[in-house]
Amino acid sequence: MPKRLLIVVHAPSPNTQALSKAAERGACHPEIEGVALTIKSPLETVPEDVLACDAILIGTTENLGYMAGLTKDFFDRSYYPVLEEKQGLPCALYVRAGHDGTGTRRAVESIVSGLRWKWAQEPLILRGEWQEGFVEQVEELAMAMAAGLEAGVL
């Protein structure tokens, strides 16, 4: 039975949609066969999706120095329904930050700490003006998550 990776991604612009597609490509790398991928927007994601996954990757934008409202809504709806059953869930985060991403990172880290999830990797903060290299960084992050899940190290 394959391991399940859930990607919850807020992608309101062409650039963030490119990041979402990169995450999907990375998680579906041809050499990774033992991972089933579910990718959803924060609005579509329900607690049952989190309960069914073996690891989670969250992608959000920085909005007014905080995570996107829809990402916060996902956490608000999921927090208590998954709190007891998903402690230790491997997670990762990428933030598309027009500024420095500090507030967004801090807010997500606070929620993840309360959920008692474990970081598979340091949060990836994509700061400043758009750079094509952001796409490769997100693809590598998702590939590392999927490969780690398949190898049983997450």
PDB file of C-alpha atoms in Angstrom:
ATOM      1  CA  MET A   1       0.000   0.000   0.000  1.00  0.00           C
ATOM      2  CA  PRO A   2       1.545   3.335  -1.008  1.00  0.00           C
ATOM      3  CA  LYS A   3       2.266   6.105   1.479  1.00  0.00           C
ATOM      4  CA  ARG A   4       0.096   9.198   1.042  1.00  0.00           C
ATOM      5  CA  LEU A   5       1.440  12.715   0.612  1.00  0.00           C
ATOM      6  CA  LEU A   6      -1.022  15.585   0.919  1.00  0.00           C
ATOM      7  CA  ILE A   7      -0.104  18.925  -0.631  1.00  0.00           C
ATOM      8  CA  VAL A   8      -2.268  21.845   0.494  1.00  0.00           C
ATOM      9  CA  VAL A   9      -1.417  24.832  -1.661  1.00  0.00           C
ATOM     10  CA  HIS A  10      -2.792  28.349  -1.978  1.00  0.00           C
ATOM     11  CA  ALA A  11      -2.068  29.404  -5.574  1.00  0.00           C
ATOM     12  CA  PRO A  12      -3.976  32.579  -6.511  1.00  0.00           C
ATOM     13  CA  SER A  13      -1.584  33.839  -9.219  1.00  0.00           C
ATOM     14  CA  PRO A  14       0.224  32.471 -12.269  1.00  0.00           C
ATOM     15  CA  ASN A  15       3.515  32.412 -10.324  1.00  0.00           C
ATOM     16  CA  THR A  16       2.057  30.535  -7.357  1.00  0.00           C
ATOM     17  CA  GLN A  17       0.305  28.175  -9.764  1.00  0.00           C
ATOM     18  CA  ALA A  18       3.730  27.449 -11.271  1.00  0.00           C
ATOM     19  CA  LEU A  19       4.942  26.612  -7.757  1.00  0.00           C
ATOM     20  CA  SER A  20       1.973  24.303  -7.242  1.00  0.00           C
ATOM     21  CA  LYS A  21       2.726  22.479 -10.498  1.00  0.00           C
ATOM     22  CA  ALA A  22       6.377  22.217  -9.444  1.00  0.00           C
ATOM     23  CA  ALA A  23       5.350  20.627  -6.151  1.00  0.00           C
ATOM     24  CA  GLU A  24       3.210  18.137  -8.040  1.00  0.00           C
ATOM     25  CA  ARG A  25       6.065  17.318 -10.455  1.00  0.00           C
ATOM     26  CA  GLY A  26       8.491  16.808  -7.604  1.00  0.00           C
ATOM     27  CA  ALA A  27       6.154  14.561  -5.642  1.00  0.00           C
ATOM     28  CA  CYS A  28       5.395  12.533  -8.783  1.00  0.00           C
ATOM     29  CA  HIS A  29       9.014  12.059  -9.856  1.00  0.00           C
ATOM     30  CA  PRO A  30       9.225   8.903 -12.010  1.00  0.00           C
ATOM     31  CA  GLU A  31      11.689   7.218  -9.634  1.00  0.00           C
ATOM     32  CA  ILE A  32       9.270   7.581  -6.716  1.00  0.00           C
ATOM     33  CA  GLU A  33       6.723   4.804  -7.046  1.00  0.00           C
ATOM     34  CA  GLY A  34       5.471   4.139  -3.533  1.00  0.00           C
ATOM     35  CA  VAL A  35       3.722   7.451  -2.876  1.00  0.00           C
ATOM     36  CA  ALA A  36       0.155   8.439  -3.720  1.00  0.00           C
ATOM     37  CA  LEU A  37      -0.342  12.194  -4.076  1.00  0.00           C
ATOM     38  CA  THR A  38      -3.346  14.314  -3.194  1.00  0.00           C
ATOM     39  CA  ILE A  39      -3.074  18.010  -4.024  1.00  0.00           C
ATOM     40  CA  LYS A  40      -5.793  20.427  -2.984  1.00  0.00           C
ATOM     41  CA  SER A  41      -6.430  24.065  -2.299  1.00  0.00           C
ATOM     42  CA  PRO A  42      -6.855  25.015   1.359  1.00  0.00           C
ATOM     43  CA  LEU A  43     -10.564  25.624   0.753  1.00  0.00           C
ATOM     44  CA  GLU A  44     -11.071  22.112  -0.674  1.00  0.00           C
ATOM     45  CA  THR A  45      -9.041  20.343   2.014  1.00  0.00           C
ATOM     46  CA  VAL A  46     -11.017  18.751   4.834  1.00  0.00           C
ATOM     47  CA  PRO A  47      -9.796  17.160   8.073  1.00  0.00           C
ATOM     48  CA  GLU A  48     -10.357  13.688   6.588  1.00  0.00           C
ATOM     49  CA  ASP A  49      -7.664  14.469   3.987  1.00  0.00           C
ATOM     50  CA  VAL A  50      -5.177  15.123   6.778  1.00  0.00           C
ATOM     51  CA  LEU A  51      -6.282  12.037   8.689  1.00  0.00           C
ATOM     52  CA  ALA A  52      -5.692   9.932   5.564  1.00  0.00           C
ATOM     53  CA  CYS A  53      -2.185  11.206   4.776  1.00  0.00           C
ATOM     54  CA  ASP A  54       1.253  10.102   5.934  1.00  0.00           C
ATOM     55  CA  ALA A  55       2.938  13.496   5.362  1.00  0.00           C
ATOM     56  CA  ILE A  56       1.826  17.007   4.432  1.00  0.00           C
ATOM     57  CA  LEU A  57       3.369  19.836   2.415  1.00  0.00           C
ATOM     58  CA  ILE A  58       1.807  23.267   2.773  1.00  0.00           C
ATOM     59  CA  GLY A  59       2.317  26.053   0.260  1.00  0.00           C
ATOM     60  CA  THR A  60       1.037  29.538   1.031  1.00  0.00           C
ATOM     61  CA  THR A  61       1.503  33.128   0.082  1.00  0.00           C
ATOM     62  CA  GLU A  62       2.513  35.851   2.480  1.00  0.00           C
ATOM     63  CA  ASN A  63      -0.448  38.204   2.846  1.00  0.00           C
ATOM     64  CA  LEU A  64       0.027  41.342   4.931  1.00  0.00           C
ATOM     65  CA  GLY A  65       2.862  39.672   6.836  1.00  0.00           C
ATOM     66  CA  TYR A  66       0.815  36.554   7.586  1.00  0.00           C
ATOM     67  CA  MET A  67      -0.227  33.336   5.871  1.00  0.00           C
ATOM     68  CA  ALA A  68      -3.015  33.487   3.294  1.00  0.00           C
ATOM     69  CA  GLY A  69      -6.483  33.669   4.824  1.00  0.00           C
ATOM     70  CA  LEU A  70      -7.518  30.427   3.121  1.00  0.00           C
ATOM     71  CA  THR A  71      -4.480  28.650   4.584  1.00  0.00           C
ATOM     72  CA  LYS A  72      -5.477  29.906   8.037  1.00  0.00           C
ATOM     73  CA  ASP A  73      -9.042  28.727   7.354  1.00  0.00           C
ATOM     74  CA  PHE A  74      -7.699  25.244   6.538  1.00  0.00           C
ATOM     75  CA  PHE A  75      -5.876  25.162   9.878  1.00  0.00           C
ATOM     76  CA  ASP A  76      -8.939  26.512  11.721  1.00  0.00           C
ATOM     77  CA  ARG A  77     -11.172  23.764  10.299  1.00  0.00           C
ATOM     78  CA  SER A  78      -8.638  20.967  10.716  1.00  0.00           C
ATOM     79  CA  TYR A  79      -6.863  21.698  13.987  1.00  0.00           C
ATOM     80  CA  TYR A  80      -9.090  19.983  16.540  1.00  0.00           C
ATOM     81  CA  PRO A  81     -10.360  17.154  14.301  1.00  0.00           C
ATOM     82  CA  VAL A  82      -6.766  15.991  13.625  1.00  0.00           C
ATOM     83  CA  LEU A  83      -5.008  17.059  16.841  1.00  0.00           C
ATOM     84  CA  GLU A  84      -4.983  13.724  18.663  1.00  0.00           C
ATOM     85  CA  GLU A  85      -4.632  11.344  15.729  1.00  0.00           C
ATOM     86  CA  LYS A  86      -1.941  13.057  13.649  1.00  0.00           C
ATOM     87  CA  GLN A  87       0.701  13.982  16.212  1.00  0.00           C
ATOM     88  CA  GLY A  88       4.118  13.402  14.690  1.00  0.00           C
ATOM     89  CA  LEU A  89       2.877  13.951  11.115  1.00  0.00           C
ATOM     90  CA  PRO A  90       5.880  14.853   8.932  1.00  0.00           C
ATOM     91  CA  CYS A  91       5.361  18.276   7.390  1.00  0.00           C
ATOM     92  CA  ALA A  92       7.069  20.901   5.266  1.00  0.00           C
ATOM     93  CA  LEU A  93       6.202  24.433   4.218  1.00  0.00           C
ATOM     94  CA  TYR A  94       6.979  26.802   1.405  1.00  0.00           C
ATOM     95  CA  VAL A  95       6.020  30.468   1.485  1.00  0.00           C
ATOM     96  CA  ARG A  96       5.901  32.774  -1.519  1.00  0.00           C
ATOM     97  CA  ALA A  97       6.827  35.987   0.280  1.00  0.00           C
ATOM     98  CA  GLY A  98       6.883  39.360  -1.409  1.00  0.00           C
ATOM     99  CA  HIS A  99       8.686  40.678   1.656  1.00  0.00           C
ATOM    100  CA  ASP A 100      10.580  38.570   4.201  1.00  0.00           C
ATOM    101  CA  GLY A 101       8.075  35.835   5.127  1.00  0.00           C
ATOM    102  CA  THR A 102       8.941  36.036   8.830  1.00  0.00           C
ATOM    103  CA  GLY A 103       5.386  36.537  10.083  1.00  0.00           C
ATOM    104  CA  THR A 104       4.021  33.792   7.865  1.00  0.00           C
ATOM    105  CA  ARG A 105       6.685  31.335   8.939  1.00  0.00           C
ATOM    106  CA  ARG A 106       6.201  32.166  12.613  1.00  0.00           C
ATOM    107  CA  ALA A 107       2.417  31.765  12.386  1.00  0.00           C
ATOM    108  CA  VAL A 108       2.583  28.385  10.636  1.00  0.00           C
ATOM    109  CA  GLU A 109       5.318  27.160  12.994  1.00  0.00           C
ATOM    110  CA  SER A 110       3.127  28.071  15.952  1.00  0.00           C
ATOM    111  CA  ILE A 111       0.207  26.039  14.606  1.00  0.00           C
ATOM    112  CA  VAL A 112       2.445  23.103  13.636  1.00  0.00           C
ATOM    113  CA  SER A 113       3.942  23.149  17.129  1.00  0.00           C
ATOM    114  CA  GLY A 114       0.460  22.996  18.661  1.00  0.00           C
ATOM    115  CA  LEU A 115      -0.462  20.101  16.401  1.00  0.00           C
ATOM    116  CA  ARG A 116       2.788  18.376  17.396  1.00  0.00           C
ATOM    117  CA  TRP A 117       3.703  17.722  13.768  1.00  0.00           C
ATOM    118  CA  LYS A 118       7.375  17.234  12.985  1.00  0.00           C
ATOM    119  CA  TRP A 119       9.312  19.245  10.452  1.00  0.00           C
ATOM    120  CA  ALA A 120      10.780  17.125   7.686  1.00  0.00           C
ATOM    121  CA  GLN A 121      12.793  20.138   6.559  1.00  0.00           C
ATOM    122  CA  GLU A 122      13.227  23.809   7.438  1.00  0.00           C
ATOM    123  CA  PRO A 123      10.493  25.986   5.915  1.00  0.00           C
ATOM    124  CA  LEU A 124      11.369  27.256   2.441  1.00  0.00           C
ATOM    125  CA  ILE A 125      10.833  31.016   2.175  1.00  0.00           C
ATOM    126  CA  LEU A 126      10.805  32.323  -1.403  1.00  0.00           C
ATOM    127  CA  ARG A 127      11.529  36.023  -0.744  1.00  0.00           C
ATOM    128  CA  GLY A 128      11.327  39.163  -2.838  1.00  0.00           C
ATOM    129  CA  GLU A 129      10.754  39.605  -6.524  1.00  0.00           C
ATOM    130  CA  TRP A 130       9.767  36.513  -8.515  1.00  0.00           C
ATOM    131  CA  GLN A 131      12.686  34.305  -9.558  1.00  0.00           C
ATOM    132  CA  GLU A 132      12.481  31.308 -11.869  1.00  0.00           C
ATOM    133  CA  GLY A 133      14.689  29.430  -9.386  1.00  0.00           C
ATOM    134  CA  PHE A 134      11.742  29.327  -6.970  1.00  0.00           C
ATOM    135  CA  VAL A 135      10.104  26.692  -9.169  1.00  0.00           C
ATOM    136  CA  GLU A 136      13.101  24.346  -8.899  1.00  0.00           C
ATOM    137  CA  GLN A 137      13.335  24.857  -5.132  1.00  0.00           C
ATOM    138  CA  VAL A 138       9.693  23.868  -4.616  1.00  0.00           C
ATOM    139  CA  GLU A 139      10.031  20.888  -6.947  1.00  0.00           C
ATOM    140  CA  GLU A 140      13.064  19.693  -4.949  1.00  0.00           C
ATOM    141  CA  LEU A 141      11.225  20.178  -1.648  1.00  0.00           C
ATOM    142  CA  ALA A 142       8.261  18.089  -2.808  1.00  0.00           C
ATOM    143  CA  MET A 143      10.562  15.442  -4.278  1.00  0.00           C
ATOM    144  CA  ALA A 144      12.455  15.197  -0.990  1.00  0.00           C
ATOM    145  CA  MET A 145       9.189  14.827   0.918  1.00  0.00           C
ATOM    146  CA  ALA A 146       7.938  12.071  -1.384  1.00  0.00           C
ATOM    147  CA  ALA A 147      11.286  10.259  -1.480  1.00  0.00           C
ATOM    148  CA  GLY A 148      11.624  10.417   2.293  1.00  0.00           C
ATOM    149  CA  LEU A 149       8.109   9.107   2.701  1.00  0.00           C
ATOM    150  CA  GLU A 150       8.738   6.254   0.261  1.00  0.00           C
ATOM    151  CA  ALA A 151      12.037   5.357   1.972  1.00  0.00           C
ATOM    152  CA  GLY A 152      10.382   5.322   5.380  1.00  0.00           C
ATOM    153  CA  VAL A 153      12.608   8.019   6.871  1.00  0.00           C
ATOM    154  CA  LEU A 154       9.709  10.397   7.465  1.00  0.00           C
TER     155      LEU A 154
END
